[in-house]
Coordinates of C-alpha atoms and ligand atoms in Angstrom, one line a residue:
M1 CA -0.1 0.0 0.0
R2 CA 1.6 3.2 -1.0
S3 CA 1.4 6.3 1.2
F4 CA -1.1 8.9 1.1
D5 CA -2.6 12.2 2.7
Y6 CA -5.4 12.1 4.9
H7 CA -8.0 14.7 5.2
C8 CA -11.3 14.8 7.1
A9 CA -14.1 17.0 6.1
T10 CA -16.8 18.2 8.2
N11 CA -19.6 19.7 5.5
P12 CA -19.8 19.3 1.7
A13 CA -18.3 22.5 0.9
E14 CA -15.2 21.9 2.6
A15 CA -15.0 18.3 1.4
L16 CA -15.1 20.1 -2.2
S17 CA -12.5 22.6 -1.3
I18 CA -10.1 19.9 -0.2
A19 CA -10.7 17.7 -3.3
G20 CA -10.3 20.9 -5.6
A21 CA -7.0 21.4 -3.8
A22 CA -5.1 18.3 -4.2
P23 CA -6.7 15.5 -6.8
A24 CA -8.4 13.3 -4.1
R25 CA -10.7 10.2 -3.9
Y26 CA -13.7 10.7 -1.2
L27 CA -14.1 8.2 1.3
G28 CA -17.1 6.7 2.8
G29 CA -16.9 4.2 4.8
G30 CA -13.4 2.3 3.1
T31 CA -15.2 -1.1 2.8
N32 CA -14.1 -1.2 -0.9
L33 CA -11.6 1.5 -1.6
V34 CA -9.5 0.7 1.4
D35 CA -9.4 -3.1 -0.2
L36 CA -8.7 -1.6 -3.5
M37 CA -5.7 0.4 -1.9
R38 CA -4.4 -2.6 -0.1
Q39 CA -4.3 -4.4 -3.2
N40 CA -2.4 -1.6 -5.2
I41 CA -5.7 -1.3 -8.0
E42 CA -5.9 2.1 -6.5
A43 CA -3.5 4.3 -5.3
P44 CA -4.8 8.0 -4.6
A45 CA -2.4 10.8 -3.5
A46 CA -5.1 11.8 -1.2
L47 CA -8.3 10.8 0.4
V48 CA -11.2 13.3 1.7
D49 CA -13.2 11.5 4.5
V50 CA -16.7 12.5 4.1
S51 CA -18.1 9.8 6.2
R52 CA -18.5 12.4 8.7
L53 CA -20.5 14.8 7.0
P54 CA -24.2 15.1 8.2
A55 CA -26.0 11.9 8.0
V56 CA -29.6 12.1 7.9
I57 CA -32.8 10.8 6.6
E58 CA -35.3 13.3 6.1
E59 CA -38.7 13.8 4.5
T60 CA -39.1 15.9 1.3
P61 CA -42.0 18.3 0.7
N62 CA -43.6 15.7 -2.0
G63 CA -44.1 12.8 1.1
G64 CA -40.6 11.0 -0.2
L65 CA -37.6 10.8 1.5
L66 CA -34.0 12.5 1.2
I67 CA -31.4 9.7 2.3
G68 CA -27.8 11.5 2.9
A69 CA -24.9 10.2 1.5
A70 CA -23.3 9.3 4.7
V71 CA -25.8 7.4 6.4
R72 CA -24.8 4.0 7.3
N73 CA -26.1 1.1 5.3
N74 CA -27.8 -0.4 8.3
V75 CA -29.4 2.7 9.7
V76 CA -31.1 2.8 6.5
A77 CA -32.7 -0.7 6.3
A78 CA -33.3 -0.2 9.9
H79 CA -35.3 3.3 9.4
P80 CA -39.1 3.2 10.1
S81 CA -40.1 5.0 7.0
V82 CA -38.1 2.9 4.7
R83 CA -39.0 -0.1 6.1
T84 CA -42.6 0.3 5.7
R85 CA -42.6 3.0 2.4
Y86 CA -39.9 1.5 0.5
P87 CA -39.3 -2.3 1.8
V88 CA -37.5 -3.2 -1.3
L89 CA -34.7 -0.6 -0.1
S90 CA -34.5 -2.1 3.3
R91 CA -34.6 -5.8 2.0
A92 CA -31.8 -4.9 -0.2
L93 CA -29.7 -3.6 1.9
L94 CA -30.0 -6.8 4.5
A95 CA -29.0 -9.0 1.5
G96 CA -25.6 -7.1 0.7
A97 CA -22.4 -7.7 2.7
S98 CA -22.2 -8.8 6.6
A99 CA -23.5 -6.7 9.5
Q100 CA -20.1 -5.6 10.3
I101 CA -19.8 -4.1 6.8
R102 CA -22.9 -2.3 6.9
N103 CA -22.4 -0.6 9.8
M104 CA -19.4 0.8 8.4
A105 CA -20.6 1.2 4.4
T106 CA -22.2 4.7 3.5
V107 CA -24.9 4.9 1.1
G108 CA -22.8 7.1 -1.0
G109 CA -20.0 4.3 -1.1
N110 CA -22.4 2.1 -1.9
I111 CA -23.6 3.5 -5.0
L112 CA -19.6 3.8 -6.2
Q113 CA -18.3 0.5 -5.0
R114 CA -16.8 -1.7 -8.0
T115 CA -16.8 -4.9 -9.6
R116 CA -15.9 -7.7 -7.8
C117 CA -14.4 -9.7 -10.8
A118 CA -11.9 -11.7 -9.9
Y119 CA -9.7 -10.7 -12.1
F120 CA -9.9 -7.0 -11.8
Y121 CA -9.1 -7.9 -8.4
D122 CA -5.6 -10.2 -9.3
A123 CA -3.5 -7.4 -10.3
A124 CA -0.5 -9.4 -10.3
G125 CA -1.3 -12.1 -13.0
S126 CA -4.6 -11.2 -15.1
H127 CA -5.5 -9.1 -17.8
C128 CA -8.0 -6.5 -17.2
N129 CA -9.3 -3.5 -19.2
K130 CA -10.9 -1.8 -16.1
R131 CA -7.8 -2.0 -14.1
E132 CA -5.3 -1.4 -16.8
P133 CA -7.0 -0.1 -20.2
G134 CA -5.6 -1.7 -23.3
S135 CA -4.9 -4.8 -21.0
G136 CA -7.6 -7.4 -22.4
C137 CA -10.3 -9.3 -20.5
D138 CA -9.3 -12.3 -19.1
A139 CA -13.4 -13.2 -18.1
I140 CA -14.1 -13.2 -21.7
G141 CA -13.1 -17.0 -22.1
G142 CA -12.7 -17.5 -18.6
F143 CA -14.6 -18.0 -15.3
N144 CA -17.6 -15.9 -16.2
R145 CA -20.1 -16.8 -13.7
Y146 CA -21.0 -14.1 -12.2
H147 CA -20.6 -11.5 -15.0
A148 CA -23.3 -9.7 -17.4
I149 CA -25.5 -10.7 -19.9
F150 CA -27.0 -7.2 -20.4
G151 CA -24.7 -4.0 -21.7
A152 CA -21.0 -5.7 -21.9
S153 CA -18.9 -5.0 -24.8
E154 CA -16.0 -6.8 -26.1
H155 CA -13.4 -5.1 -23.8
C156 CA -16.0 -5.9 -20.4
I157 CA -18.4 -8.1 -19.4
A158 CA -18.3 -7.1 -15.6
T159 CA -21.8 -6.9 -13.3
H160 CA -21.9 -3.9 -10.4
P161 CA -22.2 -5.9 -7.2
S162 CA -24.6 -3.3 -5.1
D163 CA -27.8 -4.8 -3.8
M164 CA -29.1 -1.0 -2.8
C165 CA -28.7 0.4 -6.3
V166 CA -31.1 -2.3 -7.9
A167 CA -33.5 -1.3 -5.3
L168 CA -32.7 2.2 -6.1
A169 CA -33.3 1.5 -9.9
A170 CA -36.8 0.0 -9.0
L171 CA -37.7 2.8 -7.3
D172 CA -36.6 5.6 -9.6
A173 CA -34.2 7.2 -6.9
V174 CA -32.5 10.5 -7.7
V175 CA -28.7 11.0 -6.5
H176 CA -28.1 14.4 -5.6
V177 CA -24.5 15.8 -6.2
K178 CA -22.3 19.0 -5.9
G179 CA -19.3 19.2 -7.7
P180 CA -16.7 22.5 -8.6
G181 CA -19.6 23.1 -11.1
G182 CA -22.3 23.7 -9.0
E183 CA -25.4 21.0 -8.0
R184 CA -27.1 18.6 -10.2
D185 CA -29.3 15.8 -9.8
V186 CA -28.9 12.5 -11.7
P187 CA -31.4 9.8 -11.8
L188 CA -29.6 6.8 -10.5
L189 CA -30.3 4.4 -13.6
D190 CA -28.2 7.3 -15.5
L191 CA -25.3 7.2 -12.8
H192 CA -23.3 4.2 -13.9
R193 CA -22.0 3.5 -17.3
L194 CA -21.9 0.6 -19.4
P195 CA -18.5 -0.2 -20.4
G196 CA -18.1 0.3 -24.2
D197 CA -14.7 1.1 -24.9
R198 CA -13.7 2.6 -21.5
P199 CA -14.7 0.3 -19.1
D200 CA -12.5 2.1 -16.6
I201 CA -15.0 5.0 -16.9
E202 CA -17.6 3.6 -14.4
T203 CA -20.2 6.5 -13.9
V204 CA -21.2 10.1 -15.1
L205 CA -19.7 11.7 -12.2
Q206 CA -17.1 14.2 -12.9
P207 CA -13.9 15.4 -11.7
G208 CA -14.6 16.1 -8.0
E209 CA -17.9 16.2 -8.0
L210 CA -19.7 14.5 -4.6
I211 CA -22.6 12.5 -4.1
T212 CA -24.3 14.3 -1.1
G213 CA -28.1 12.2 -0.6
V214 CA -30.7 10.0 -2.6
A215 CA -34.2 11.3 -3.2
L216 CA -37.3 9.1 -3.2
S217 CA -40.6 9.4 -4.3
P218 CA -43.4 8.1 -2.7
S219 CA -45.5 5.7 -4.6
A220 CA -47.9 2.7 -4.1
A221 CA -45.4 0.5 -5.9
A222 CA -42.9 1.6 -3.8
A223 CA -44.8 0.5 -0.6
H224 CA -45.4 -2.8 -2.0
S225 CA -42.1 -4.0 -2.6
A226 CA -40.0 -6.7 -2.5
Y227 CA -36.3 -8.0 -3.1
R228 CA -34.9 -11.5 -3.9
K229 CA -31.3 -12.3 -4.7
V230 CA -30.5 -15.8 -5.7
R231 CA -26.3 -16.1 -4.8
D232 CA -24.1 -19.3 -4.6
R233 CA -24.4 -19.1 -0.5
S234 CA -26.9 -18.2 1.7
S235 CA -25.2 -14.8 3.0
Y236 CA -22.0 -12.8 2.5
A237 CA -22.3 -13.6 -1.5
F238 CA -22.4 -11.2 -4.3
A239 CA -25.6 -11.9 -6.5
L240 CA -26.1 -14.6 -9.4
I241 CA -29.6 -12.7 -9.9
S242 CA -31.2 -10.1 -7.9
V243 CA -34.6 -8.4 -8.5
A244 CA -36.1 -5.5 -6.9
A245 CA -39.8 -5.2 -7.7
G246 CA -42.8 -3.1 -6.9
L247 CA -46.5 -3.4 -7.8
E248 CA -49.9 -1.6 -7.6
V249 CA -52.6 -3.4 -9.0
V250 CA -56.1 -1.6 -9.2
D251 CA -59.5 -2.8 -9.8
G252 CA -57.6 -6.3 -11.0
R253 CA -54.8 -4.6 -13.4
I254 CA -51.4 -3.3 -13.1
A255 CA -51.6 0.3 -12.7
D256 CA -47.5 1.0 -11.7
I257 CA -44.9 -1.9 -11.9
R258 CA -41.2 -1.7 -11.4
I259 CA -38.7 -4.4 -12.0
A260 CA -34.9 -4.4 -11.6
L261 CA -32.2 -6.5 -12.0
G262 CA -29.1 -6.8 -10.6
G263 CA -26.0 -9.4 -11.2
V264 CA -26.6 -9.1 -14.9
A265 CA -24.9 -5.8 -15.9
A266 CA -22.5 -3.1 -15.0
K267 CA -25.2 -0.8 -13.8
P268 CA -28.9 -1.8 -12.0
W269 CA -30.7 -3.0 -14.8
R270 CA -34.5 -1.7 -15.2
A271 CA -36.7 -4.4 -17.3
L272 CA -38.7 -1.5 -19.4
R273 CA -39.8 -3.9 -22.0
A274 CA -41.8 -6.3 -19.5
E275 CA -42.6 -3.2 -17.8
E276 CA -44.3 -2.0 -20.7
M277 CA -45.8 -5.4 -21.5
L278 CA -47.5 -5.9 -18.0
L279 CA -49.0 -2.1 -17.3
G280 CA -52.7 -2.1 -17.7
T281 CA -52.8 -6.2 -17.8
D282 CA -54.5 -8.6 -14.9
P283 CA -52.1 -10.1 -13.2
A284 CA -51.0 -13.7 -14.3
K285 CA -47.9 -16.0 -13.6
E286 CA -48.0 -16.7 -17.7
R287 CA -47.9 -13.0 -18.8
F288 CA -45.2 -12.4 -16.4
L289 CA -43.1 -15.3 -18.0
A290 CA -44.2 -13.8 -21.4
A291 CA -42.9 -10.5 -20.7
L292 CA -39.7 -11.9 -19.3
D293 CA -38.9 -13.9 -22.4
A294 CA -39.5 -11.2 -24.3
E295 CA -36.9 -8.9 -21.8
L296 CA -34.5 -11.7 -21.9
A297 CA -34.1 -12.1 -25.6
A298 CA -31.9 -9.1 -25.6
A299 CA -29.8 -11.0 -23.1
K300 CA -25.9 -11.8 -24.4
T301 CA -24.6 -14.8 -22.5
F302 CA -21.2 -16.6 -22.2
D303 CA -19.7 -20.1 -21.5
G304 CA -20.1 -19.6 -17.7
N305 CA -23.2 -17.8 -17.2
A306 CA -26.3 -19.0 -19.7
F307 CA -28.2 -20.4 -16.5
K308 CA -28.7 -16.7 -15.8
V309 CA -31.3 -15.9 -18.1
E310 CA -34.0 -18.8 -16.9
L311 CA -32.6 -17.8 -13.4
A312 CA -33.7 -14.3 -14.2
K313 CA -37.4 -15.3 -15.8
R314 CA -38.1 -17.7 -13.1
T315 CA -37.0 -15.2 -10.1
V316 CA -38.5 -12.1 -11.7
A317 CA -41.9 -14.0 -12.4
A318 CA -41.5 -15.4 -8.5
V319 CA -41.4 -12.0 -7.3
L320 CA -44.1 -10.6 -9.1
C321 CA -46.4 -13.7 -8.3
E322 CA -45.7 -12.7 -4.7
L323 CA -46.5 -9.5 -4.9
A324 CA -49.5 -10.2 -6.8
G325 CA -51.0 -12.8 -4.6
V326 CA -51.1 -15.2 -7.5
N327 CA -50.4 -18.8 -7.7
P328 CA -46.9 -19.0 -8.4
Ligands
LIG401 FE1 -11.6 -6.5 -16.0 FE2 -14.3 -6.0 -16.9 FE3 -13.2 -8.2 -17.9 FE4 -13.5 -7.9 -15.3 S1 -14.9 -8.2 -17.1 S2 -11.6 -8.8 -16.0 S3 -13.2 -6.1 -14.6 S4 -12.2 -6.3 -18.5

């Protein structure tokens, strides 16, 4: 691990000022970034600790919630308003990592955590375009059980590891950002980039920009939502497939539906085609399966992950049946 400067900010303006003076990385709970530094995958000259910025969850004028970027993952998961109005978010957080890591990890850090592709972490022996642009991708033709079936490129097929972000995608969350050029809001669905020919550039954030919070709008589908994660062991494992879904049924017809998938792309993947096909229909397992067939027709699989297509289809259908109260 190389030496670096450490600064601790007490408010966003101070964080921006320090980061602007010395090119630096923002440090949340450190549950991913510090690992990357220990393994010499990242070597920032300076860290600006933003984990002590105000960590609040507050009501918004439109009846939603604003969750501060420095709020710890377990605090979000246990918050009464999150549990009752956004259960998918609480369940997704509790499905991620261990209790100890959730006690440390922040909302901002969770959003910006990096892939867990094994080749990315093997700096001594593997080719990885994300770690070293132009060096190749050992996952293509290698061990790719955990890798993408949507949105991959010939340069990278990694997935985003966050459970929380899958729930935020289903909730149409909006990320608040402050930077040298001012403040802006970025829909969570637009924050992460697909790899294209630059898998090392993972988000649309500009240098020095700091995530300050995440806003959630109220909706009946958000309040009637669920998260399911399929993994190789029952805890402390990343998703093979995960599903965040919300459903509102009015007079026997689907009035609102949200489906987001995790473990399938370099960003949370919203199943917009399936949602479009199901909106306005009466909920039934056969209809769910047909819509998922249409969604998954665009999947591109590799030797080790072809099983994800059927797994995604069955998992989403099971979650939707549960939410709709129809026979699975
Ligand atoms: Fe690197 Fe992406 Fe290939 Fe993994 S999938 S080895 S992260 S380029």
